[in-house]
PDB file of C-alpha atoms and ligand atoms in Angstrom:
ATOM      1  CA  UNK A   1     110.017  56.336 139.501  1.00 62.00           C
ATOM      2  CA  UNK A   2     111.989  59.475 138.983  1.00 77.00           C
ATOM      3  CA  UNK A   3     110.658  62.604 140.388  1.00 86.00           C
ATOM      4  CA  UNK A   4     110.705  64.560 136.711  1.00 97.00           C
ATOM      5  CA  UNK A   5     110.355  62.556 133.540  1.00 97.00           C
ATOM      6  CA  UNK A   6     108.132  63.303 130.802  1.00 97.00           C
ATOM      7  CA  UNK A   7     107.190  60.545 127.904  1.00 98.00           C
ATOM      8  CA  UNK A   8     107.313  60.948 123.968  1.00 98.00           C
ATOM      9  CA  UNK A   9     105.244  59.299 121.223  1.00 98.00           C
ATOM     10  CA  UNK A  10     107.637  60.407 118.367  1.00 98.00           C
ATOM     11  CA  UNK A  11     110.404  62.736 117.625  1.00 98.00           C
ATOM     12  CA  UNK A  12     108.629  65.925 117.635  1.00 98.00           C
ATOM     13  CA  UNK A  13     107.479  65.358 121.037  1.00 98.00           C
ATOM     14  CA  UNK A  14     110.691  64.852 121.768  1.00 98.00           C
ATOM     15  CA  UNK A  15     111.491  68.225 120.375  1.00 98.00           C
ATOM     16  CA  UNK A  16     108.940  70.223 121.724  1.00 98.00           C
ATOM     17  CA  UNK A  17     109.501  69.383 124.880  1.00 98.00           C
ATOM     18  CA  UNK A  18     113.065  70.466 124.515  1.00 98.00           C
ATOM     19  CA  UNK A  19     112.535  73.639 122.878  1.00 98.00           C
ATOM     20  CA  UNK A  20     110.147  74.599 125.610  1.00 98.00           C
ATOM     21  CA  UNK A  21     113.442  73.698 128.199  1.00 98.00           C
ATOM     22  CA  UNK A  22     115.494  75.735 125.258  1.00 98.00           C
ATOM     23  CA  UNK A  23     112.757  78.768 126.086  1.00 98.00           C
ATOM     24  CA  UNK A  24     113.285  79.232 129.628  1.00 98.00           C
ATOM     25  CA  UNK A  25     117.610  78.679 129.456  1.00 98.00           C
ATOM     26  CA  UNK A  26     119.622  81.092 130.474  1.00 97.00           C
ATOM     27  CA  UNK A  27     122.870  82.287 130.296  1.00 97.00           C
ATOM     28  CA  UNK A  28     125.682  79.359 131.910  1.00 97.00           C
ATOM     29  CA  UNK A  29     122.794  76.645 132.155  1.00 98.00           C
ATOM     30  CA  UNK A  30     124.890  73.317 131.860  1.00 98.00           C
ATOM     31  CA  UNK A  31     122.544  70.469 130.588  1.00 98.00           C
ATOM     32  CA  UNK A  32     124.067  66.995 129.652  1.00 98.00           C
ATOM     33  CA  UNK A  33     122.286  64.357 127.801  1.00 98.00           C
ATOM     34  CA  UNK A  34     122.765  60.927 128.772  1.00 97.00           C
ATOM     35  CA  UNK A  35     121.181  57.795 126.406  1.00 97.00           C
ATOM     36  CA  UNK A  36     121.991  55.062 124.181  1.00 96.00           C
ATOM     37  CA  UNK A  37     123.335  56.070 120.540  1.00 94.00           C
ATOM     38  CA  UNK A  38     119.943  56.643 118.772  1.00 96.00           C
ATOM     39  CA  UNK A  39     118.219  57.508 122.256  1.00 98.00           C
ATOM     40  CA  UNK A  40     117.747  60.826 120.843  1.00 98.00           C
ATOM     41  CA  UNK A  41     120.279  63.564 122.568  1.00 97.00           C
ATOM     42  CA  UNK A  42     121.149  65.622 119.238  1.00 96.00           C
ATOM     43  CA  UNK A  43     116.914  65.616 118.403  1.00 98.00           C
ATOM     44  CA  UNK A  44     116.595  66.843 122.450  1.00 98.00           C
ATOM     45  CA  UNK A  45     119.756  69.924 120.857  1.00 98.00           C
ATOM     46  CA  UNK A  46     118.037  70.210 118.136  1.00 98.00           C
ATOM     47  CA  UNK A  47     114.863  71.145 119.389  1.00 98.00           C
ATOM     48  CA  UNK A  48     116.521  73.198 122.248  1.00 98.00           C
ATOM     49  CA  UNK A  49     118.178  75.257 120.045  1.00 98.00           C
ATOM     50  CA  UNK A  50     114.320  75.718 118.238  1.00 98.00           C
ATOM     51  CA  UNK A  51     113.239  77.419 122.066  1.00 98.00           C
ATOM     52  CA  UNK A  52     116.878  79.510 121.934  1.00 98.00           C
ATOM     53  CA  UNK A  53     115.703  80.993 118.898  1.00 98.00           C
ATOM     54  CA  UNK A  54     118.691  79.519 116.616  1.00 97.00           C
ATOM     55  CA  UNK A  55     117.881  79.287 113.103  1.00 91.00           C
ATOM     56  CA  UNK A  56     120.744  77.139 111.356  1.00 94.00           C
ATOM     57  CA  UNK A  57     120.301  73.410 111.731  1.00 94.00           C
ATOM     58  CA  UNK A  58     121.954  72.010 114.697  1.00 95.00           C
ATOM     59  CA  UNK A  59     123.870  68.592 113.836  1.00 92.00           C
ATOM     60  CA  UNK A  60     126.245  66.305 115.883  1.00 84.00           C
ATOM     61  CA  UNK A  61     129.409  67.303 116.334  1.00 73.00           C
ATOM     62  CA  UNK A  62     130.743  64.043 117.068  1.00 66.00           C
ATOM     63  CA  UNK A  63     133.938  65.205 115.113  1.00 71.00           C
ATOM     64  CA  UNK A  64     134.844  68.643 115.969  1.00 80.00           C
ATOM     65  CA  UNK A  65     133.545  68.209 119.898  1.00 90.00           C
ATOM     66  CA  UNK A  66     132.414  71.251 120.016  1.00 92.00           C
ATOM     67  CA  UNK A  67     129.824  73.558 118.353  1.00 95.00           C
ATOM     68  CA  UNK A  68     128.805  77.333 119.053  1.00 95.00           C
ATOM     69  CA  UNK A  69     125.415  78.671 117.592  1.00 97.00           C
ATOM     70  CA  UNK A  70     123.571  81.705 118.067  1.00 97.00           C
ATOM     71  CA  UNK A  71     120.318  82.855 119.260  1.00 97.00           C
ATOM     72  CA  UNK A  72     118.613  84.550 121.851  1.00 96.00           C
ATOM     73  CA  UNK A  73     122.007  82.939 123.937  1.00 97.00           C
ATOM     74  CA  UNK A  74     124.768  81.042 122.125  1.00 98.00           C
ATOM     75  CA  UNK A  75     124.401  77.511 121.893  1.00 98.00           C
ATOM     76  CA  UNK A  76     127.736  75.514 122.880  1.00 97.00           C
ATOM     77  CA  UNK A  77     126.966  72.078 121.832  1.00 96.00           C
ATOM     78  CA  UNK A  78     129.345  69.975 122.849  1.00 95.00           C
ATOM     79  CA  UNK A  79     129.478  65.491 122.289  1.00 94.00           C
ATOM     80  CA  UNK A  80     132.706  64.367 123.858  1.00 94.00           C
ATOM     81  CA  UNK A  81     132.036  60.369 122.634  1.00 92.00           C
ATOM     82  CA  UNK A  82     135.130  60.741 121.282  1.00 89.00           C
ATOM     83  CA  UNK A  83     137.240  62.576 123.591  1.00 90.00           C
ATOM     84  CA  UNK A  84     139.841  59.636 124.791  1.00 90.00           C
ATOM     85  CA  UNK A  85     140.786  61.530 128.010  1.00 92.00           C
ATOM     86  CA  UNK A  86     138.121  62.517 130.375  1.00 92.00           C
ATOM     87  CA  UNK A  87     140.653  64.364 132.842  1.00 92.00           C
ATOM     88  CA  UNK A  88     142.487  66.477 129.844  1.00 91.00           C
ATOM     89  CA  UNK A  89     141.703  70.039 130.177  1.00 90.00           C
ATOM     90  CA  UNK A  90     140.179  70.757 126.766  1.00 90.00           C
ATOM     91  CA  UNK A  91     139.001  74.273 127.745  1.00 92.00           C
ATOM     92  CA  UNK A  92     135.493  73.021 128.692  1.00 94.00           C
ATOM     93  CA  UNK A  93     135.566  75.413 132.019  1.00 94.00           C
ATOM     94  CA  UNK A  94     134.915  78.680 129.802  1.00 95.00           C
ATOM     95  CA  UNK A  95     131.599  77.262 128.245  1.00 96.00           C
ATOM     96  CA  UNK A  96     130.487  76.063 131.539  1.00 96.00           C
ATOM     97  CA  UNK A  97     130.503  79.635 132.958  1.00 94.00           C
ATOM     98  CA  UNK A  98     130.077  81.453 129.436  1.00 94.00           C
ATOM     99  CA  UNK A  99     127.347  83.486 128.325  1.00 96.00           C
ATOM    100  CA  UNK A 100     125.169  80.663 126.313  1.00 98.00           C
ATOM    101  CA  UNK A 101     124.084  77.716 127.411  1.00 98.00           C
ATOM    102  CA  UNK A 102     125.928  74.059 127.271  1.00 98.00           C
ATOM    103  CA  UNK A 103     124.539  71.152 126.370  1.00 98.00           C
ATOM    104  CA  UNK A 104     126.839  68.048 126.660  1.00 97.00           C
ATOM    105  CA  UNK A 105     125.984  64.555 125.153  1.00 96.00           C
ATOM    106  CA  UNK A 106     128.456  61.651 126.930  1.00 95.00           C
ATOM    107  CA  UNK A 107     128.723  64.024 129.504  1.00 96.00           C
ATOM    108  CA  UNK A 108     129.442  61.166 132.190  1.00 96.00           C
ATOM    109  CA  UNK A 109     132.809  60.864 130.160  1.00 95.00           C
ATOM    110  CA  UNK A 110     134.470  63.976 131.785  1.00 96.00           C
ATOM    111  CA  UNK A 111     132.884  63.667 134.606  1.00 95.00           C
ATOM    112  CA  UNK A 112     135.896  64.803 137.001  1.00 95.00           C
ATOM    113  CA  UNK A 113     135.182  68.401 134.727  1.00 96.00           C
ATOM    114  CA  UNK A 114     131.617  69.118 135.336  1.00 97.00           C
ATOM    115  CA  UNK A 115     130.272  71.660 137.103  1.00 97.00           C
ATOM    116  CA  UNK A 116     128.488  70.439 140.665  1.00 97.00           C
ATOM    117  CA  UNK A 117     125.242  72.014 139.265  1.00 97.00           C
ATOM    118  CA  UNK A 118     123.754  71.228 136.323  1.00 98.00           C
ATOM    119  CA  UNK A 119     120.934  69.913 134.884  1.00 98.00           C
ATOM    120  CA  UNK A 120     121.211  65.943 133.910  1.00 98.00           C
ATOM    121  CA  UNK A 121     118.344  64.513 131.510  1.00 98.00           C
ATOM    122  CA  UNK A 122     118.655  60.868 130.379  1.00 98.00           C
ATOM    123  CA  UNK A 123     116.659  59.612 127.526  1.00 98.00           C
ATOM    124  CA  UNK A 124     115.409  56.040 127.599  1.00 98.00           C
ATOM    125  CA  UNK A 125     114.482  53.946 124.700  1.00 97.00           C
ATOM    126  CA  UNK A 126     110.819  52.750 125.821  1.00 97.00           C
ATOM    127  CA  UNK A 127     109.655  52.070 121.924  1.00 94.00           C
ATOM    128  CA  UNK A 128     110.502  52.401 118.680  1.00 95.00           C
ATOM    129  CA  UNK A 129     109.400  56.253 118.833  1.00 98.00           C
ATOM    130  CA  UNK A 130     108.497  55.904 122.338  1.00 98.00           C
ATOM    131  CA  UNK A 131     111.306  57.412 125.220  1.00 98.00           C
ATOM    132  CA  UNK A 132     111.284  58.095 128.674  1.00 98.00           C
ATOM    133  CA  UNK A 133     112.760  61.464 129.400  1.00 98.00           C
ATOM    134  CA  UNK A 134     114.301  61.528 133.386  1.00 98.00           C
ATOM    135  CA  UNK A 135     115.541  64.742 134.542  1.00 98.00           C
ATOM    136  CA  UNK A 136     117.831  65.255 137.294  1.00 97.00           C
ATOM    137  CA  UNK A 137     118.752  68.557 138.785  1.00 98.00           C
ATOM    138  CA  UNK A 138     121.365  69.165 140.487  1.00 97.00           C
ATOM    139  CA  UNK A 139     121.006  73.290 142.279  1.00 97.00           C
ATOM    140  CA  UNK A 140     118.084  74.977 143.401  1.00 97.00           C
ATOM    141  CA  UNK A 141     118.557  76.897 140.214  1.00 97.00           C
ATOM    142  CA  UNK A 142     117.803  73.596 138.016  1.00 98.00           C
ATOM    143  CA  UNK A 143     115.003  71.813 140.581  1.00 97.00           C
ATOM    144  CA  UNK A 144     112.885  74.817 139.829  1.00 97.00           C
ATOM    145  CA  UNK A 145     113.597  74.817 135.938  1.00 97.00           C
ATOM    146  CA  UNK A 146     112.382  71.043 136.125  1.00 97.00           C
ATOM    147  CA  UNK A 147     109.323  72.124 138.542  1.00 97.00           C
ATOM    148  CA  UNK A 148     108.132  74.512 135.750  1.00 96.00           C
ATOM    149  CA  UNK A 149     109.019  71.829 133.101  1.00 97.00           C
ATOM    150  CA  UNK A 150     107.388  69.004 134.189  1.00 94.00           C
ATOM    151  CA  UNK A 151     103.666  69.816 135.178  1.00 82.00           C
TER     152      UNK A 151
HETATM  153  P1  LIG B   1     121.694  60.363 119.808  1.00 96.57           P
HETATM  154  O1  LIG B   1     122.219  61.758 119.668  1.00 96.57           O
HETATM  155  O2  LIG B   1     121.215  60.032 121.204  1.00 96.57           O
HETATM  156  O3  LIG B   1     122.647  59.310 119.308  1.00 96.57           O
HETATM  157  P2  LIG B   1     119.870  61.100 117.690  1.00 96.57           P
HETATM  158  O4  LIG B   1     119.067  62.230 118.200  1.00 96.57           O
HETATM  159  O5  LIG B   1     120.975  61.387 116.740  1.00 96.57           O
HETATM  160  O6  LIG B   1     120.380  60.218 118.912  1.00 96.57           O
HETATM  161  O7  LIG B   1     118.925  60.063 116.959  1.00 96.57           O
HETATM  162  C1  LIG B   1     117.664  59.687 117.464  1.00 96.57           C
HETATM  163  C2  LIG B   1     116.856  59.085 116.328  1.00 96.57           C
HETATM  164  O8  LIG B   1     115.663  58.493 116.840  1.00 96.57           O
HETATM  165  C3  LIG B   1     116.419  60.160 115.329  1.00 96.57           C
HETATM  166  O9  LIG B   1     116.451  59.603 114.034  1.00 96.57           O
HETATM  167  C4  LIG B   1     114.981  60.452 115.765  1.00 96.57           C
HETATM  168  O10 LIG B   1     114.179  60.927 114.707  1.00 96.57           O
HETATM  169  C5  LIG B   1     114.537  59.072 116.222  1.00 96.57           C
HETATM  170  N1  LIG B   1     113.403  59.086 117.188  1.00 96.57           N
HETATM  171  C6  LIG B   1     112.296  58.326 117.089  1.00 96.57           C
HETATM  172  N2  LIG B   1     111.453  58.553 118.098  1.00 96.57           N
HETATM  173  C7  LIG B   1     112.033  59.509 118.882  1.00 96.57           C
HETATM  174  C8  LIG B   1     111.639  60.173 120.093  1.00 96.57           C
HETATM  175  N3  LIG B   1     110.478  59.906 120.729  1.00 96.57           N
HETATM  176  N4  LIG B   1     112.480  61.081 120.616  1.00 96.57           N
HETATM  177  C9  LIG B   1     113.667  61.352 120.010  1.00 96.57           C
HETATM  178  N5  LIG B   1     114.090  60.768 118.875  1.00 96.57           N
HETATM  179  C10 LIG B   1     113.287  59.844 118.304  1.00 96.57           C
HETATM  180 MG1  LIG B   2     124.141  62.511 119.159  1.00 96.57          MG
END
């Protein structure tokens, strides 16, 4: 069993959960979203960007890679499925220690460019509406977001 994980019933579970992780964010948090296609990263954005106070409808940005919204913090929402180099230097550095918070789906595909702490939260298919949420911190910084998450 993972030490944080928190189970949804439907969509909007999924989304309130996340906007309450959206809530307590702050400026260069680095969150990536790991799951099957479907598993439900971009619904996990969307409803963080609910809890950063963003208004405009956050959708994939499977074709432009990256995708800056803004709120209480900016949002950089970034899906790198289609990035075919994981090593290239596609500027990612300056989001990671920007003023908003990231939130990369695929993130295990540039790897080699992540920062060493950051919070990782993989979504597991459980159900048809049903998913397993694990979170995995990496930093002090990120084991007490997930303390104050999951309880
Ligand atoms: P991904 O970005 O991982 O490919 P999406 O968020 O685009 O996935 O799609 C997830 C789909 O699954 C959405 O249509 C969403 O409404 C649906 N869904 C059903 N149950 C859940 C749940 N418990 N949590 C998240 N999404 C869910
Ligand atoms: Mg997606």
């Amino acid at each position: 069993m993972d030490q944080f994980q928190w189970y949804t019933k439907n969509t909007e579970e999924t989304m309130a959960f996340a906007k309450r992780l959206g809530e307590k964010a702050a400026a260069g948090d680095v969150i990536l979203l790991e799951g099957d296609l479907g598993a439900g990263k971009t619904t996990f954005t969307k409803g963080l960007a609910l809890g950063l106070g963003i208004e405009r409808n956050v959708n994939s940005p499977t074709f432009t890679i990256i995708k800056e919204y803004n709120g209480r913090l900016p949002l950089y929402h970034m899906d790198v499925y289609r990035v075919e180099d994981g090593e290239e230097d596609l500027g990612f550095d300056e989001y990671f220690h920007g003023q908003g918070v990231t939130v990369v789906e695929w993130a295990h595909l540039i790897e080699e460019q992540l920062p060493e702490e950051r919070l990782k939260i993989a979504i597991h298919y459980t159900g048809n509406e049903e998913r397993r949420i694990a979170l995995h911190p990496k930093g002090k910084r990120y084991v007490k977001l997930c303390e104050e998450l999951v309880k």
